[in-house]
GROMACS .gro file of C-alpha atoms in nm:
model
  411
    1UNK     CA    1  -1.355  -0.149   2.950
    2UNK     CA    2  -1.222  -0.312   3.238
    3UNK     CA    3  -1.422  -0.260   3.586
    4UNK     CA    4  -1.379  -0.364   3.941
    5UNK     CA    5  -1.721  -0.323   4.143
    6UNK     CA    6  -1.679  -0.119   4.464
    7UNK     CA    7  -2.018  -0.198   4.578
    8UNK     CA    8  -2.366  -0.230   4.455
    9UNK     CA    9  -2.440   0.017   4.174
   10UNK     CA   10  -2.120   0.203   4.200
   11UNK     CA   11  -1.775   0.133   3.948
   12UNK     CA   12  -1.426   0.221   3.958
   13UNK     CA   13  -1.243   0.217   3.624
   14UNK     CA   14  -0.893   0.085   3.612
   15UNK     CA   15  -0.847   0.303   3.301
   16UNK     CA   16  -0.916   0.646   3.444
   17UNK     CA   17  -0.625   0.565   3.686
   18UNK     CA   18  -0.380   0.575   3.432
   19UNK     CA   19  -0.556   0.819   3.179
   20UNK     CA   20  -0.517   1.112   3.477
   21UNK     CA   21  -0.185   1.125   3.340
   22UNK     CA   22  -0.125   1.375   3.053
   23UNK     CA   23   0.023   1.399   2.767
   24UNK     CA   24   0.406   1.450   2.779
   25UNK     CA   25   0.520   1.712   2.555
   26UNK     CA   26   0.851   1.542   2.480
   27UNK     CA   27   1.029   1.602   2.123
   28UNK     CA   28   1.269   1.359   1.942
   29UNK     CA   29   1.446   1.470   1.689
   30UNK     CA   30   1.467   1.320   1.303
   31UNK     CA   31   1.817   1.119   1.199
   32UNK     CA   32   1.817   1.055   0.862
   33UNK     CA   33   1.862   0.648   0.875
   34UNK     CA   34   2.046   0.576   0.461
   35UNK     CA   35   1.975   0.207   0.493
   36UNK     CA   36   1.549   0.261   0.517
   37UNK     CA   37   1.571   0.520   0.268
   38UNK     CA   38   1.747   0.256   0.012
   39UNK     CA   39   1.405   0.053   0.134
   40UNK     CA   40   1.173   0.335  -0.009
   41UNK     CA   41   1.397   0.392  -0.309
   42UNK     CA   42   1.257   0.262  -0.645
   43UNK     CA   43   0.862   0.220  -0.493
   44UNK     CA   44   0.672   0.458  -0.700
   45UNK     CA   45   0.827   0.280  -1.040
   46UNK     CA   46   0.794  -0.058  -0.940
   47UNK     CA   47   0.394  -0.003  -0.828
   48UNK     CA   48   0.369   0.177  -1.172
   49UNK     CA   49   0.548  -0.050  -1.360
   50UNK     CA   50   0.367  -0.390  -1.220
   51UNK     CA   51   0.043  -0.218  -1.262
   52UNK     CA   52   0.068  -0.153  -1.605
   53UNK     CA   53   0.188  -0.501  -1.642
   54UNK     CA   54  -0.193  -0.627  -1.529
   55UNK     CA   55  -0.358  -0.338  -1.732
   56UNK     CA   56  -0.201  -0.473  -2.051
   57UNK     CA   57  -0.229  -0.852  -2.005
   58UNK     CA   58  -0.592  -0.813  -1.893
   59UNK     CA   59  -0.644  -0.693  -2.214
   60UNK     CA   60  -0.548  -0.804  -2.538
   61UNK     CA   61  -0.210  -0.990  -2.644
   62UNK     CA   62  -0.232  -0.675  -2.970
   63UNK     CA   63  -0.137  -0.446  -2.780
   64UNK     CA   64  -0.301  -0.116  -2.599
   65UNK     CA   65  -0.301   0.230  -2.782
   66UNK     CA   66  -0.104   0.482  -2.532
   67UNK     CA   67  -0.399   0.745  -2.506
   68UNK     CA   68  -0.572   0.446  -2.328
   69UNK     CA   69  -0.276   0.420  -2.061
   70UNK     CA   70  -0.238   0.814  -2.047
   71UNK     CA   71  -0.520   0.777  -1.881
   72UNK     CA   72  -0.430   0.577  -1.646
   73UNK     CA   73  -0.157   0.816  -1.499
   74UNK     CA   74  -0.275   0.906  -1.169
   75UNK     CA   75  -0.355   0.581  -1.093
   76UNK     CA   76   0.057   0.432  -1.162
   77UNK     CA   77   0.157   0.765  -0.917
   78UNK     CA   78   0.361   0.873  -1.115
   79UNK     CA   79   0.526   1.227  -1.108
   80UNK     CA   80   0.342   1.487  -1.301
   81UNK     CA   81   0.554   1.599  -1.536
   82UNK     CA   82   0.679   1.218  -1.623
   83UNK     CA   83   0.455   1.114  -1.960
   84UNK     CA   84   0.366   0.716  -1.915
   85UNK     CA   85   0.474   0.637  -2.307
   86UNK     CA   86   0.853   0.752  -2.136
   87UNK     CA   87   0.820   0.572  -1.837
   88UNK     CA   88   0.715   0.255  -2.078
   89UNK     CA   89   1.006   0.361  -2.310
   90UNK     CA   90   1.253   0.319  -2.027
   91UNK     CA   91   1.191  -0.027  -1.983
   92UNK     CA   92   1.205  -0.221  -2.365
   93UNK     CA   93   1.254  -0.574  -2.189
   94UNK     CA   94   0.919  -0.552  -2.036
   95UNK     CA   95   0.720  -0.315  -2.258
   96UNK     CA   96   0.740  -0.324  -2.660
   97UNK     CA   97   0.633  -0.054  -2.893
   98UNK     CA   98   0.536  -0.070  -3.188
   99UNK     CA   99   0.276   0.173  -3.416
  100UNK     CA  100  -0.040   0.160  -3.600
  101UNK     CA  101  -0.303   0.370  -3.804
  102UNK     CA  102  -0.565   0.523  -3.647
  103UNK     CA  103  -0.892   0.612  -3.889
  104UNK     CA  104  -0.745   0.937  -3.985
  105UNK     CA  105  -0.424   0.729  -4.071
  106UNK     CA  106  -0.177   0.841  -3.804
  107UNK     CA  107   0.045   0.642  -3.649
  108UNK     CA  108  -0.018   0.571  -3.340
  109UNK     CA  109   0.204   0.394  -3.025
  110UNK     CA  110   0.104   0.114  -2.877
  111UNK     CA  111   0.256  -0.139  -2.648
  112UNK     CA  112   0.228  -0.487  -2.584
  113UNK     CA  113   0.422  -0.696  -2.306
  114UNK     CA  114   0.746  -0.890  -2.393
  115UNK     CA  115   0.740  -1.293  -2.407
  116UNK     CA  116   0.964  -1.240  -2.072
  117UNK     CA  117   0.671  -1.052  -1.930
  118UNK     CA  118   0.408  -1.258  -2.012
  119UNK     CA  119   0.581  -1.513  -1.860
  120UNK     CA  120   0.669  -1.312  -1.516
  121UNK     CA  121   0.279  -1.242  -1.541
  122UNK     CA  122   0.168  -1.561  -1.540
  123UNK     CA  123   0.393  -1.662  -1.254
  124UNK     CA  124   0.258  -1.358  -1.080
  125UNK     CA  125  -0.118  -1.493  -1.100
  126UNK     CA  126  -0.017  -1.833  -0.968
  127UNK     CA  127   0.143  -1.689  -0.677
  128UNK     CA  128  -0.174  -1.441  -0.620
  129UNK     CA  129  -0.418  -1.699  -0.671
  130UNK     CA  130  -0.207  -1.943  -0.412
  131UNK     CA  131  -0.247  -1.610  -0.155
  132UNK     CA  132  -0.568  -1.516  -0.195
  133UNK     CA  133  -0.691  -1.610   0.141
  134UNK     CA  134  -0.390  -1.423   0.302
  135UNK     CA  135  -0.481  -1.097   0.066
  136UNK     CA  136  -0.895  -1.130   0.159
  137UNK     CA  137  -0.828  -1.199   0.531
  138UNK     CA  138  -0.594  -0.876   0.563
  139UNK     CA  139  -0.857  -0.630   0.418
  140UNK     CA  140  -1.071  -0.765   0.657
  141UNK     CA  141  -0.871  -0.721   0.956
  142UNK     CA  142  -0.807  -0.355   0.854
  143UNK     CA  143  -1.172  -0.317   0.856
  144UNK     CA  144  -1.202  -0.462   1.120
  145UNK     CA  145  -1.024  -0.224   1.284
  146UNK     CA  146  -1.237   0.058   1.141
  147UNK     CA  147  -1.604   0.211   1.371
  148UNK     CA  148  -1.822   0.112   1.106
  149UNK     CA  149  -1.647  -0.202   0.931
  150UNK     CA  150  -1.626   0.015   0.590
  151UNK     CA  151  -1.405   0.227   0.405
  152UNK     CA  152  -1.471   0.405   0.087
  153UNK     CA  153  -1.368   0.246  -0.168
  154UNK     CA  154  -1.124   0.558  -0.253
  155UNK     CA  155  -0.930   0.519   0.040
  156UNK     CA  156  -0.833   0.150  -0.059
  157UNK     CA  157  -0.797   0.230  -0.357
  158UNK     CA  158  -0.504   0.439  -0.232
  159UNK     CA  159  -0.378   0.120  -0.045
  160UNK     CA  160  -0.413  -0.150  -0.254
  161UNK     CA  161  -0.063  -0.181  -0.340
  162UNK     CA  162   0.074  -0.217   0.018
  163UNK     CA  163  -0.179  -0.489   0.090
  164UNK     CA  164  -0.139  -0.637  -0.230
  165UNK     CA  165  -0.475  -0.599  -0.359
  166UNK     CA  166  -0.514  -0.638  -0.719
  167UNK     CA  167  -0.544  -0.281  -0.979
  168UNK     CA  168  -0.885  -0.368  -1.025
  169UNK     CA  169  -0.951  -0.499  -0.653
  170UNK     CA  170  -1.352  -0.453  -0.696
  171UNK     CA  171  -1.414  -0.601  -0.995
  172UNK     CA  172  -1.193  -0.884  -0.956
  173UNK     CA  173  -1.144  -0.991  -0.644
  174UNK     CA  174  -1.448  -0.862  -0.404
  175UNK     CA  175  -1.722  -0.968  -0.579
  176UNK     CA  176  -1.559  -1.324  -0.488
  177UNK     CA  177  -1.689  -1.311  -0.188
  178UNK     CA  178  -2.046  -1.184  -0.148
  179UNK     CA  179  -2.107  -1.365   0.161
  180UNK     CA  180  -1.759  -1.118   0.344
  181UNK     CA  181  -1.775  -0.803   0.139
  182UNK     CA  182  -2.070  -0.572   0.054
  183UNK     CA  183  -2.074  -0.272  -0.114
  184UNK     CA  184  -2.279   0.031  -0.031
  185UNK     CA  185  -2.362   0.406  -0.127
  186UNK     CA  186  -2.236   0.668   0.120
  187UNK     CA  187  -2.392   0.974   0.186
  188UNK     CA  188  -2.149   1.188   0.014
  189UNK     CA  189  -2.204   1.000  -0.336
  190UNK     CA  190  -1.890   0.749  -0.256
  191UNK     CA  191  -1.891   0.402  -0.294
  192UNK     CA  192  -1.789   0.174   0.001
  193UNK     CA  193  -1.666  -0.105   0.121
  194UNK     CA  194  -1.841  -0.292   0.408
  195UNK     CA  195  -1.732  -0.587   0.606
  196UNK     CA  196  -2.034  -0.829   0.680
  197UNK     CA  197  -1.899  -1.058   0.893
  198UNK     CA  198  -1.697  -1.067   1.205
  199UNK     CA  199  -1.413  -1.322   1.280
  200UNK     CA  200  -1.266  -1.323   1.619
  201UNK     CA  201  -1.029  -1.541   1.486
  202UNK     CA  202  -0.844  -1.214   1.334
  203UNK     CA  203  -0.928  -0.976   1.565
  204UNK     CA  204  -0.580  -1.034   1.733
  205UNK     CA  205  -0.311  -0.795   1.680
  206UNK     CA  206   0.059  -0.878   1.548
  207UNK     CA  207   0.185  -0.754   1.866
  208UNK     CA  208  -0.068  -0.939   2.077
  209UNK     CA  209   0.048  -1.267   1.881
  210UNK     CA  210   0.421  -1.197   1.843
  211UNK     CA  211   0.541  -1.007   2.161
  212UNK     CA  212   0.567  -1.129   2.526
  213UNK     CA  213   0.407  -0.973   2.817
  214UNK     CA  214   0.655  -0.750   3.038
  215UNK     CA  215   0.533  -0.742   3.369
  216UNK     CA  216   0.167  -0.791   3.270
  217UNK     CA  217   0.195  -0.513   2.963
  218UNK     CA  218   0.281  -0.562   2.634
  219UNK     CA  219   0.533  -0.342   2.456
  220UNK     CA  220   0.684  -0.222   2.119
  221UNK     CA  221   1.001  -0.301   2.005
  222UNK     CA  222   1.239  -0.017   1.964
  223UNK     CA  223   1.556   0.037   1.764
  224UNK     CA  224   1.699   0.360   1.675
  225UNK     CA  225   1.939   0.515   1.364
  226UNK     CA  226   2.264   0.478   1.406
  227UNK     CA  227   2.440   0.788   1.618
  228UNK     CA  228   2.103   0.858   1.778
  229UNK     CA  229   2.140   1.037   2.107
  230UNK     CA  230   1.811   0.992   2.346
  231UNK     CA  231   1.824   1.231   2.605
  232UNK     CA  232   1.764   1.089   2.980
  233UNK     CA  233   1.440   1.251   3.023
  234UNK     CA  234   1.335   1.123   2.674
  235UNK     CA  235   1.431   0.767   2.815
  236UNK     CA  236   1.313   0.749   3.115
  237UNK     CA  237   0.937   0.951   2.927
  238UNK     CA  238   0.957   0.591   2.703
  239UNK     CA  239   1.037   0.383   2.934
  240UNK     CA  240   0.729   0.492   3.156
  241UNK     CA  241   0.551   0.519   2.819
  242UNK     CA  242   0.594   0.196   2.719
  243UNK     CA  243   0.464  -0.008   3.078
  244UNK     CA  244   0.125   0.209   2.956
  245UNK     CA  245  -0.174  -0.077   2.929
  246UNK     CA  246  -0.185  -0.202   2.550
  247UNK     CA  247  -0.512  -0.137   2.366
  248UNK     CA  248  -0.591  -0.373   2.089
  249UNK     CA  249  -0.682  -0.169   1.754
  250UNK     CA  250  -0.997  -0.404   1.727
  251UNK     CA  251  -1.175  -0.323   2.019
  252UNK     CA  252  -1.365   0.011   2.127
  253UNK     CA  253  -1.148   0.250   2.245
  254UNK     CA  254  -1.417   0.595   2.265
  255UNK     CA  255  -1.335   0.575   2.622
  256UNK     CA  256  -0.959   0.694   2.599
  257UNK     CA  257  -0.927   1.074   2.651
  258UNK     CA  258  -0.772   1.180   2.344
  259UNK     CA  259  -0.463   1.408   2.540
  260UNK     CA  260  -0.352   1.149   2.728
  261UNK     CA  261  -0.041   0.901   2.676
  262UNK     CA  262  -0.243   0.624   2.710
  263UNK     CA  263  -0.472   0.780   2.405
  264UNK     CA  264  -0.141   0.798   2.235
  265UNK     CA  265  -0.022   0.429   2.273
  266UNK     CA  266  -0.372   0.285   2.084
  267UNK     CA  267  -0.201   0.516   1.798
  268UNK     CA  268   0.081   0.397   1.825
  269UNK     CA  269  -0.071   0.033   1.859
  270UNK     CA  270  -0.312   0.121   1.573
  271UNK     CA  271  -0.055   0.206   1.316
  272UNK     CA  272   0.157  -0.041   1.417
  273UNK     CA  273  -0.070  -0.284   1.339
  274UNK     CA  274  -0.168  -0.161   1.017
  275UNK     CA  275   0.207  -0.143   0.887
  276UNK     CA  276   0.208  -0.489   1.015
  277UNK     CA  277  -0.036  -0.586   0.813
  278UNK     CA  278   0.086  -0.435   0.466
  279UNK     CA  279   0.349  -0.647   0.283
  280UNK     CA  280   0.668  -0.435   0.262
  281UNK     CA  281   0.567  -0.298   0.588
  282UNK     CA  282   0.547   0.054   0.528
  283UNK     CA  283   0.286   0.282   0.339
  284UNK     CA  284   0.331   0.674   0.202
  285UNK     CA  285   0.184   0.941   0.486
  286UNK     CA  286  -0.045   1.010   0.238
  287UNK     CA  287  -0.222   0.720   0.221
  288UNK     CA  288  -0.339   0.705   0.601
  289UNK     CA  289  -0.465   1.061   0.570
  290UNK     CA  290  -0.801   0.963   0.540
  291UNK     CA  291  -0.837   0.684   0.797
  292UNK     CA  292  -0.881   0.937   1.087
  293UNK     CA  293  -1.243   0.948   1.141
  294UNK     CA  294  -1.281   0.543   1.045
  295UNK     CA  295  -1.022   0.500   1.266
  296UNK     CA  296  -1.130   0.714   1.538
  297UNK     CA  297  -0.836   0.916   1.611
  298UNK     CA  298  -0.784   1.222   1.683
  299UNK     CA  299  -0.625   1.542   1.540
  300UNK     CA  300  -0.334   1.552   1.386
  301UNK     CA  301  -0.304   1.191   1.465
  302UNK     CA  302   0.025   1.145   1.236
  303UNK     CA  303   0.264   1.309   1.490
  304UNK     CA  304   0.339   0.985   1.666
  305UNK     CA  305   0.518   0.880   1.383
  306UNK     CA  306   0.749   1.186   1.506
  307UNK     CA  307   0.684   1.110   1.854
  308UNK     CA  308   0.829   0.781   1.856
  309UNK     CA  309   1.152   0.736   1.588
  310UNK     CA  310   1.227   0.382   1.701
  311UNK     CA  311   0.912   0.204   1.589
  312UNK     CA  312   0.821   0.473   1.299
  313UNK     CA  313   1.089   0.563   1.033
  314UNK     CA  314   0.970   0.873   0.793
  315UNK     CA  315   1.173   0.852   0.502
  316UNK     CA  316   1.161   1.159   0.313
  317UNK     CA  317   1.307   0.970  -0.056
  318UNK     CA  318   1.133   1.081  -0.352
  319UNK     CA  319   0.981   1.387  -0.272
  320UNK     CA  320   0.741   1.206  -0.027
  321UNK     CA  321   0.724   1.114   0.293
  322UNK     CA  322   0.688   0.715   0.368
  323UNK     CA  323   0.644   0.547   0.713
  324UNK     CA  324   0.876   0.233   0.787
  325UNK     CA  325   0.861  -0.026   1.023
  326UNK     CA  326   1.172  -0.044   1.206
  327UNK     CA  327   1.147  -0.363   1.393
  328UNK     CA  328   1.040  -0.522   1.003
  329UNK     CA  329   1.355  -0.476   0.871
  330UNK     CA  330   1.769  -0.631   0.946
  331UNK     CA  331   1.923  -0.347   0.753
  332UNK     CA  332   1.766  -0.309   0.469
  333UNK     CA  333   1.596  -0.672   0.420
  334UNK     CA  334   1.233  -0.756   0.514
  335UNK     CA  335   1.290  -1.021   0.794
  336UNK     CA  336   0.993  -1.187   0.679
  337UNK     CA  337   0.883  -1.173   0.277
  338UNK     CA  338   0.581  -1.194   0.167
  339UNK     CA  339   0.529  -1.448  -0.149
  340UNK     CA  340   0.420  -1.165  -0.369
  341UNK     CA  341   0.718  -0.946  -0.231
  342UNK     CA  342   0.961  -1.190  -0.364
  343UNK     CA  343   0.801  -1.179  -0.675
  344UNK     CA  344   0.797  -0.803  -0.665
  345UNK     CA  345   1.156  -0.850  -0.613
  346UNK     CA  346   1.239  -1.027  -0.934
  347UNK     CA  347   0.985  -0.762  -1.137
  348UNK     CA  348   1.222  -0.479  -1.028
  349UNK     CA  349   1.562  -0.656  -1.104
  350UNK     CA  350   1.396  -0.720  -1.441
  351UNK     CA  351   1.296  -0.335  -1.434
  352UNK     CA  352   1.668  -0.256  -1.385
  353UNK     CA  353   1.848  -0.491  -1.612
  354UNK     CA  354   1.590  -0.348  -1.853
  355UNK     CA  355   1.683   0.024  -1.771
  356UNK     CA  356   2.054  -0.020  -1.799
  357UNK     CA  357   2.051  -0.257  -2.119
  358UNK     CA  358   1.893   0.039  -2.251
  359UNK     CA  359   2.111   0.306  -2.133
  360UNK     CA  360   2.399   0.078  -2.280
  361UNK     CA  361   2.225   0.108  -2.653
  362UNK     CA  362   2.142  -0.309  -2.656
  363UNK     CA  363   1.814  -0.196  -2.757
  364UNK     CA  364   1.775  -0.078  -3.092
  365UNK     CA  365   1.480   0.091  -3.264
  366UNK     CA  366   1.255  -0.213  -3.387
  367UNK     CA  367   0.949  -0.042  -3.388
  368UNK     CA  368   0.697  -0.171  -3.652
  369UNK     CA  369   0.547   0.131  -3.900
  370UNK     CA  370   0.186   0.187  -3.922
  371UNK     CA  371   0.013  -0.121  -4.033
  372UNK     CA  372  -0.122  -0.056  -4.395
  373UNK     CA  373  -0.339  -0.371  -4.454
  374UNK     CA  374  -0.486  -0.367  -4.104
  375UNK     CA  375  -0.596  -0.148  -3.837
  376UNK     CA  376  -0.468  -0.298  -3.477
  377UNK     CA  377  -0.776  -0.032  -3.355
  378UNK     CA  378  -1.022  -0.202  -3.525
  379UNK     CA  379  -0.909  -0.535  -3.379
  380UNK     CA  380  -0.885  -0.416  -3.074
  381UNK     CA  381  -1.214  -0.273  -3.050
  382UNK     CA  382  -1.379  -0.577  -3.238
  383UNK     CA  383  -1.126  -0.858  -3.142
  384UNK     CA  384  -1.311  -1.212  -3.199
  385UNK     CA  385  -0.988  -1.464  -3.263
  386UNK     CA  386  -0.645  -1.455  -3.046
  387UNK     CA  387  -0.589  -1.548  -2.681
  388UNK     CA  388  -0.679  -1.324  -2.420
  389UNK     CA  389  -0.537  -1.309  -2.069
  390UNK     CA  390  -0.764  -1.281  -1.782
  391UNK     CA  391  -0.664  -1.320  -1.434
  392UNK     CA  392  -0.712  -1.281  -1.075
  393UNK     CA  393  -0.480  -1.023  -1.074
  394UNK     CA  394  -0.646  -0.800  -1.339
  395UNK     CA  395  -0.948  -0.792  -1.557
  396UNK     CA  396  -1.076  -0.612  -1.795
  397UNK     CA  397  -1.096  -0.229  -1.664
  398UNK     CA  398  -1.416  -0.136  -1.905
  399UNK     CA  399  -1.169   0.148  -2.087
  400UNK     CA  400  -1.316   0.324  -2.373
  401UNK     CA  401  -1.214   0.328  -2.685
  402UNK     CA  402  -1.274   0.629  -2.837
  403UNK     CA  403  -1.009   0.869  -3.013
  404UNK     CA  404  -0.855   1.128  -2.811
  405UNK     CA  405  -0.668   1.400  -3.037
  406UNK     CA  406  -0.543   1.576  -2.741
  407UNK     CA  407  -0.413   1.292  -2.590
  408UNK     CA  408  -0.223   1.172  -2.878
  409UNK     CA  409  -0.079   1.545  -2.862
  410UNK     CA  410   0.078   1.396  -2.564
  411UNK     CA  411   0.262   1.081  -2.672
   0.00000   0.00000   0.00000
């Protein structure tokens, strides 16, 4: 905190001069803002599909049996009632079926990934392995940012996929680096994630790097939907808001009273950075629901994402609600992409040529019947010969292989 001394044993905080003012119950209405949406549109199949993509190549070039990828359902995010063998079935260029006996001899689906996949896969590795550093360094800025330098492992579990963490992150990619990354038992039976060292050298914000100072403060650029109408008081509240002293999310900020605009702008600054810090630049509200006590913020935290329309837009596509970074985006184009984003890019044009080839009937049922000489189960459970594809990406996720009736009821 920032101090001038009045005299011997007595202190004057600059702070509490600007925290005396409240917080200003101003309301902004939502515009629905087309171009972001088309940003959000497509997210929950492209995560799902690319995932699966590492699930299967981690494995075996045979194939996986689809009770083993049922399982795997909540983890893709996909909807509920949408099985994963149709999702799979949707996309024949990336995904091939085929069918084997099980012991009882019933056929059983499996899939295995297309020559064009594997390839795409292997390009994917190269251009993870070449980022690694970038990945590592931006989980450790986020905890960073955090009271205790740790999140449970849950909670980045849920945001792997916006920082570009591998499917398997812990198993593949922490363990790396023993000397950064620890983890430790909570005290609710979680398993967490604990930063052990401390790098000043990222404790700098993306505003702090990026922005200019405006008369000694730095502020947030703002853009707003098209056909927006800001009211004079809501102006003049922002532009009062905005000359507010900046707090950096990596430094202690216990000392801001909590209903207080000033309280409001570390939000602001907090999830700002975050965003920042994710590769497509925005994240489902979901996903920062648990980051409140971590984060030290207060109740009902989210509402600055309402509070403030032209650096937050909430996208309601897909039956969700997903935060956007406005100043991120020139329509509806990342100004700056990400390596792995441009290789997410060509997965989901693949995904689409894949969807409408199959929509057209180019695809025709080449499905192999059940295998009479050989069980693919009993290779894949005992598989000793064949190459195997392991990668930074994904490894091997420990699934079991034992025979689920009722989720072969499923398929």
């Amino acid at each position: 905190m920032l101090r001038i001394l009045v005299k011997e044993g007595s202190t004057i905080s600059i702070l509490n001069f600007h925290q005396r003012r409240t917080l200003v119950n101003v309301k902004l209405k939502w515009v629905k803002d087309s171009v972001l949406d088309s940003v959000v549109a497509g997210g929950t199949q492209l995560k799902a599909g690319t995932t699966l993509v590492s699930i299967i190549a981690s494995q075996s070039t045979s194939g996986i049996p689809i009770y083993h990828l049922q399982r795997k359902h909540r983890q893709l995010g996909l909807p509920h009632d949408l099985k994963v063998s149709t999702f799979l079935r949707r996309y024949p260029n990336i995904f091939q079926e085929f069918f084997c006996s099980d012991s009882a001899g019933t056929p059983v689906p499996w899939f295995k990934l297309t020559p064009e996949t594997l390839e795409f896969h292997h390009e994917q590795v190269d251009v993870f392995r070449q980022c690694s550093t970038d990945i590592v360094n931006r989980l450790r800025k986020v905890l960073m940012m955090t009271n205790k330098r740790m999140l449970p492992l849950q909670t980045i579990d849920q945001l792997k996929w916006d920082f570009g963490l591998p499917h398997d992150c812990a198993s593949s990619l922490i363990i790396k680096y023993p000397k950064l990354f620890s983890l430790v038992d909570l005290p609710d039976g979680r398993v967490g994630l604990k930063l052990l060292a401390w790098d000043h050298k990222l404790a700098v914000s993306h505003l702090e790097e990026n922005s200019a100072k405006e008369n000694g403060t730095l502020m947030f650029p703002i853009g707003f939907t098209r056909g927006f109408g800001l009211k004079r008081k809501c102006m003049k509240w922002l532009e009062e808001w905005q000359k507010l002293p900046y707090t950096s999310p990596y430094v202690d900020a216990s000392h801001l009273d909590a209903r207080t605009d000033m309280s409001e702008k570390r939000i602001v600054g907090v999830f700002h950075e975050l965003l920042n810090l994710t590769l497509q630049k925005k994240t489902e509200r979901n996903n920062v629901s648990n980051l409140r006590k971590p984060l030290e913020l207060p109740q009902k935290f989210t509402k600055v994402f309402e509070r403030h329309p032209g650096i937050f837009y909430i996208s309601m596509k897909g039956d969700m609600q997903t935060i956007v970074l406005r100043e991120a985006y020139e329509r509806n184009q990342l100004i700056e992409k990400h390596p792995l984003v441009h290789i997410r890019e060509k997965f989901a044009n693949m995904m689409k040529q894949g969807f409408l080839d199959r929509s057209r009937g180019l695809y025709k049922d080449n499905n192999q019947g059940p295998e009479k000489e050989e069980s693919l189960t009993s290779r894949f459970v005992g598989e000793t010969c064949g190459t195997r594809y392991y990668s930074d990406i994904g490894s091997g996720s420990g699934m079991g292989l034992e025979h689920e009736a009722k989720v072969l009821q499923e398929c």
